């Protein structure tokens, strides 16, 4: 098959995955911000812990190269070395299942500390606005 025909076939295949029956693009359902975060696999937990160290050892490595190095390390690890990460992953899966059951039953996502920080920021902004209004009123009175 000529190169042009292969390229067209590949493009056509890609389009068919994202297009509906009549050629229009499929619309994604909007992401629910209240939905719980998915569970992390053991490899990603390991990758997050080791990435900075690998980056220090290989300062000129690109993002992709770092991923390859970390992947090679993961593959060369024994089951015994992987076990702590797999246990963390198992706990995270349990957390996700618990939060998802709460979410699906209509309870929404459990409250998290960042939300509390957001409310503190909101309170601080409101206080600043109140102070600004008071200053403006004082200036008007003068």
PDB file of C-alpha atoms in Angstrom:
ATOM      1  CA  UNK A   1       0.000   0.000   0.000  1.00  0.00           C
ATOM      2  CA  UNK A   2       1.417   3.452  -0.902  1.00  0.00           C
ATOM      3  CA  UNK A   3       2.308   5.837   1.923  1.00  0.00           C
ATOM      4  CA  UNK A   4      -0.477   8.289   1.011  1.00  0.00           C
ATOM      5  CA  UNK A   5      -3.151   5.604   1.221  1.00  0.00           C
ATOM      6  CA  UNK A   6      -1.832   4.403   4.587  1.00  0.00           C
ATOM      7  CA  UNK A   7      -1.859   7.958   5.960  1.00  0.00           C
ATOM      8  CA  UNK A   8      -5.446   8.521   4.756  1.00  0.00           C
ATOM      9  CA  UNK A   9      -6.558   5.202   6.276  1.00  0.00           C
ATOM     10  CA  UNK A  10      -4.955   6.101   9.605  1.00  0.00           C
ATOM     11  CA  UNK A  11      -6.618   9.538   9.595  1.00  0.00           C
ATOM     12  CA  UNK A  12      -9.967   7.984   8.710  1.00  0.00           C
ATOM     13  CA  UNK A  13      -9.594   5.488  11.579  1.00  0.00           C
ATOM     14  CA  UNK A  14      -8.829   8.295  14.033  1.00  0.00           C
ATOM     15  CA  UNK A  15     -11.848  10.305  12.896  1.00  0.00           C
ATOM     16  CA  UNK A  16     -14.195   7.360  13.259  1.00  0.00           C
ATOM     17  CA  UNK A  17     -13.324   7.061  16.951  1.00  0.00           C
ATOM     18  CA  UNK A  18     -14.266  10.667  17.712  1.00  0.00           C
ATOM     19  CA  UNK A  19     -17.160  11.103  15.293  1.00  0.00           C
ATOM     20  CA  UNK A  20     -20.714   9.858  15.513  1.00  0.00           C
ATOM     21  CA  UNK A  21     -22.650   7.957  12.859  1.00  0.00           C
ATOM     22  CA  UNK A  22     -23.363  11.052  10.737  1.00  0.00           C
ATOM     23  CA  UNK A  23     -19.868  12.501  10.957  1.00  0.00           C
ATOM     24  CA  UNK A  24     -20.466  14.975  13.780  1.00  0.00           C
ATOM     25  CA  UNK A  25     -18.202  14.860  16.822  1.00  0.00           C
ATOM     26  CA  UNK A  26     -19.402  13.074  19.920  1.00  0.00           C
ATOM     27  CA  UNK A  27     -19.979  15.336  22.887  1.00  0.00           C
ATOM     28  CA  UNK A  28     -18.437  14.371  26.195  1.00  0.00           C
ATOM     29  CA  UNK A  29     -20.465  14.531  29.335  1.00  0.00           C
ATOM     30  CA  UNK A  30     -19.267  17.423  31.492  1.00  0.00           C
ATOM     31  CA  UNK A  31     -16.860  16.391  34.240  1.00  0.00           C
ATOM     32  CA  UNK A  32     -18.378  16.496  37.706  1.00  0.00           C
ATOM     33  CA  UNK A  33     -16.046  18.430  39.998  1.00  0.00           C
ATOM     34  CA  UNK A  34     -17.632  16.806  43.048  1.00  0.00           C
ATOM     35  CA  UNK A  35     -16.785  13.278  41.900  1.00  0.00           C
ATOM     36  CA  UNK A  36     -14.025  11.561  43.913  1.00  0.00           C
ATOM     37  CA  UNK A  37     -10.547  11.292  42.426  1.00  0.00           C
ATOM     38  CA  UNK A  38      -9.695   7.934  40.900  1.00  0.00           C
ATOM     39  CA  UNK A  39      -7.431   5.467  42.685  1.00  0.00           C
ATOM     40  CA  UNK A  40      -3.740   5.537  41.799  1.00  0.00           C
ATOM     41  CA  UNK A  41      -1.980   2.392  40.578  1.00  0.00           C
ATOM     42  CA  UNK A  42       1.124   1.198  42.415  1.00  0.00           C
ATOM     43  CA  UNK A  43       3.420   2.331  39.598  1.00  0.00           C
ATOM     44  CA  UNK A  44       2.184   5.939  39.782  1.00  0.00           C
ATOM     45  CA  UNK A  45       2.640   6.028  43.542  1.00  0.00           C
ATOM     46  CA  UNK A  46       6.216   4.782  43.050  1.00  0.00           C
ATOM     47  CA  UNK A  47       6.791   7.222  40.202  1.00  0.00           C
ATOM     48  CA  UNK A  48       5.665  10.205  42.294  1.00  0.00           C
ATOM     49  CA  UNK A  49       7.979   9.231  45.144  1.00  0.00           C
ATOM     50  CA  UNK A  50      11.043   8.618  42.979  1.00  0.00           C
ATOM     51  CA  UNK A  51      10.698  11.288  40.246  1.00  0.00           C
ATOM     52  CA  UNK A  52      12.586  14.062  42.094  1.00  0.00           C
ATOM     53  CA  UNK A  53      15.507  11.772  42.920  1.00  0.00           C
ATOM     54  CA  UNK A  54      15.743  10.528  39.312  1.00  0.00           C
ATOM     55  CA  UNK A  55      15.523  14.132  38.116  1.00  0.00           C
ATOM     56  CA  UNK A  56      18.479  15.102  40.338  1.00  0.00           C
ATOM     57  CA  UNK A  57      20.516  12.167  39.044  1.00  0.00           C
ATOM     58  CA  UNK A  58      19.656  13.042  35.411  1.00  0.00           C
ATOM     59  CA  UNK A  59      19.240  16.840  35.268  1.00  0.00           C
ATOM     60  CA  UNK A  60      19.303  17.025  31.466  1.00  0.00           C
ATOM     61  CA  UNK A  61      16.724  14.272  30.947  1.00  0.00           C
ATOM     62  CA  UNK A  62      13.431  15.283  29.343  1.00  0.00           C
ATOM     63  CA  UNK A  63      10.040  14.420  30.816  1.00  0.00           C
ATOM     64  CA  UNK A  64       9.734  11.383  28.552  1.00  0.00           C
ATOM     65  CA  UNK A  65      13.245  10.190  29.340  1.00  0.00           C
ATOM     66  CA  UNK A  66      12.514  10.438  33.066  1.00  0.00           C
ATOM     67  CA  UNK A  67       9.428   8.303  32.529  1.00  0.00           C
ATOM     68  CA  UNK A  68      11.480   5.689  30.702  1.00  0.00           C
ATOM     69  CA  UNK A  69      14.093   5.603  33.476  1.00  0.00           C
ATOM     70  CA  UNK A  70      11.460   5.262  36.181  1.00  0.00           C
ATOM     71  CA  UNK A  71       9.686   2.568  34.159  1.00  0.00           C
ATOM     72  CA  UNK A  72      12.904   0.606  33.811  1.00  0.00           C
ATOM     73  CA  UNK A  73      13.487   0.838  37.562  1.00  0.00           C
ATOM     74  CA  UNK A  74       9.937  -0.373  38.229  1.00  0.00           C
ATOM     75  CA  UNK A  75      10.325  -3.327  35.874  1.00  0.00           C
ATOM     76  CA  UNK A  76      13.605  -4.365  37.490  1.00  0.00           C
ATOM     77  CA  UNK A  77      12.126  -4.319  41.012  1.00  0.00           C
ATOM     78  CA  UNK A  78      11.212  -7.585  42.724  1.00  0.00           C
ATOM     79  CA  UNK A  79       7.697  -8.337  43.972  1.00  0.00           C
ATOM     80  CA  UNK A  80       8.978  -7.805  47.505  1.00  0.00           C
ATOM     81  CA  UNK A  81      10.209  -4.299  46.626  1.00  0.00           C
ATOM     82  CA  UNK A  82       6.918  -3.457  44.881  1.00  0.00           C
ATOM     83  CA  UNK A  83       4.753  -4.684  47.766  1.00  0.00           C
ATOM     84  CA  UNK A  84       4.629  -1.414  49.789  1.00  0.00           C
ATOM     85  CA  UNK A  85       3.450   0.488  46.707  1.00  0.00           C
ATOM     86  CA  UNK A  86       0.875  -2.168  45.891  1.00  0.00           C
ATOM     87  CA  UNK A  87      -0.444  -1.953  49.475  1.00  0.00           C
ATOM     88  CA  UNK A  88      -0.753   1.837  49.178  1.00  0.00           C
ATOM     89  CA  UNK A  89      -2.549   1.344  45.883  1.00  0.00           C
ATOM     90  CA  UNK A  90      -4.930  -1.171  47.460  1.00  0.00           C
ATOM     91  CA  UNK A  91      -5.756   1.296  50.259  1.00  0.00           C
ATOM     92  CA  UNK A  92      -6.323   4.025  47.698  1.00  0.00           C
ATOM     93  CA  UNK A  93      -8.691   1.752  45.739  1.00  0.00           C
ATOM     94  CA  UNK A  94     -10.638   1.111  48.937  1.00  0.00           C
ATOM     95  CA  UNK A  95     -10.802   4.857  49.583  1.00  0.00           C
ATOM     96  CA  UNK A  96     -12.071   5.444  46.069  1.00  0.00           C
ATOM     97  CA  UNK A  97     -14.716   2.726  46.364  1.00  0.00           C
ATOM     98  CA  UNK A  98     -15.928   4.177  49.664  1.00  0.00           C
ATOM     99  CA  UNK A  99     -16.040   7.759  48.341  1.00  0.00           C
ATOM    100  CA  UNK A 100     -17.718   6.624  45.128  1.00  0.00           C
ATOM    101  CA  UNK A 101     -20.466   4.775  47.002  1.00  0.00           C
ATOM    102  CA  UNK A 102     -21.085   7.915  49.070  1.00  0.00           C
ATOM    103  CA  UNK A 103     -21.070  10.037  45.914  1.00  0.00           C
ATOM    104  CA  UNK A 104     -23.457   7.745  44.021  1.00  0.00           C
ATOM    105  CA  UNK A 105     -25.887   7.574  46.941  1.00  0.00           C
ATOM    106  CA  UNK A 106     -26.369  11.318  46.608  1.00  0.00           C
ATOM    107  CA  UNK A 107     -24.106  12.405  49.412  1.00  0.00           C
ATOM    108  CA  UNK A 108     -21.679  14.135  47.073  1.00  0.00           C
ATOM    109  CA  UNK A 109     -17.960  14.091  47.546  1.00  0.00           C
ATOM    110  CA  UNK A 110     -16.732  14.149  51.137  1.00  0.00           C
ATOM    111  CA  UNK A 111     -15.530  17.526  52.311  1.00  0.00           C
ATOM    112  CA  UNK A 112     -11.808  18.060  51.950  1.00  0.00           C
ATOM    113  CA  UNK A 113      -9.328  20.435  53.524  1.00  0.00           C
ATOM    114  CA  UNK A 114      -8.733  22.476  50.337  1.00  0.00           C
ATOM    115  CA  UNK A 115     -12.415  23.432  50.418  1.00  0.00           C
ATOM    116  CA  UNK A 116     -11.860  24.811  53.900  1.00  0.00           C
ATOM    117  CA  UNK A 117      -8.944  26.830  52.586  1.00  0.00           C
ATOM    118  CA  UNK A 118     -11.162  28.175  49.837  1.00  0.00           C
ATOM    119  CA  UNK A 119     -13.700  29.327  52.415  1.00  0.00           C
ATOM    120  CA  UNK A 120     -10.929  31.028  54.404  1.00  0.00           C
ATOM    121  CA  UNK A 121      -9.819  32.853  51.272  1.00  0.00           C
ATOM    122  CA  UNK A 122     -13.395  33.887  50.618  1.00  0.00           C
ATOM    123  CA  UNK A 123     -13.713  35.212  54.179  1.00  0.00           C
ATOM    124  CA  UNK A 124     -10.462  37.166  53.809  1.00  0.00           C
ATOM    125  CA  UNK A 125     -11.642  38.667  50.517  1.00  0.00           C
ATOM    126  CA  UNK A 126     -14.945  39.686  52.089  1.00  0.00           C
ATOM    127  CA  UNK A 127     -13.103  41.298  55.014  1.00  0.00           C
ATOM    128  CA  UNK A 128     -10.888  43.226  52.593  1.00  0.00           C
ATOM    129  CA  UNK A 129     -13.951  44.403  50.667  1.00  0.00           C
ATOM    130  CA  UNK A 130     -15.622  45.521  53.912  1.00  0.00           C
ATOM    131  CA  UNK A 131     -12.495  47.457  54.908  1.00  0.00           C
ATOM    132  CA  UNK A 132     -12.339  49.110  51.491  1.00  0.00           C
ATOM    133  CA  UNK A 133     -16.007  50.115  51.731  1.00  0.00           C
ATOM    134  CA  UNK A 134     -15.444  51.592  55.191  1.00  0.00           C
ATOM    135  CA  UNK A 135     -12.459  53.570  53.917  1.00  0.00           C
ATOM    136  CA  UNK A 136     -14.518  54.888  50.998  1.00  0.00           C
ATOM    137  CA  UNK A 137     -17.325  55.914  53.353  1.00  0.00           C
ATOM    138  CA  UNK A 138     -14.852  57.742  55.604  1.00  0.00           C
ATOM    139  CA  UNK A 139     -13.412  59.586  52.621  1.00  0.00           C
ATOM    140  CA  UNK A 140     -16.921  60.613  51.539  1.00  0.00           C
ATOM    141  CA  UNK A 141     -17.705  61.916  55.024  1.00  0.00           C
ATOM    142  CA  UNK A 142     -14.659  64.170  54.999  1.00  0.00           C
TER     143      UNK A 142
END
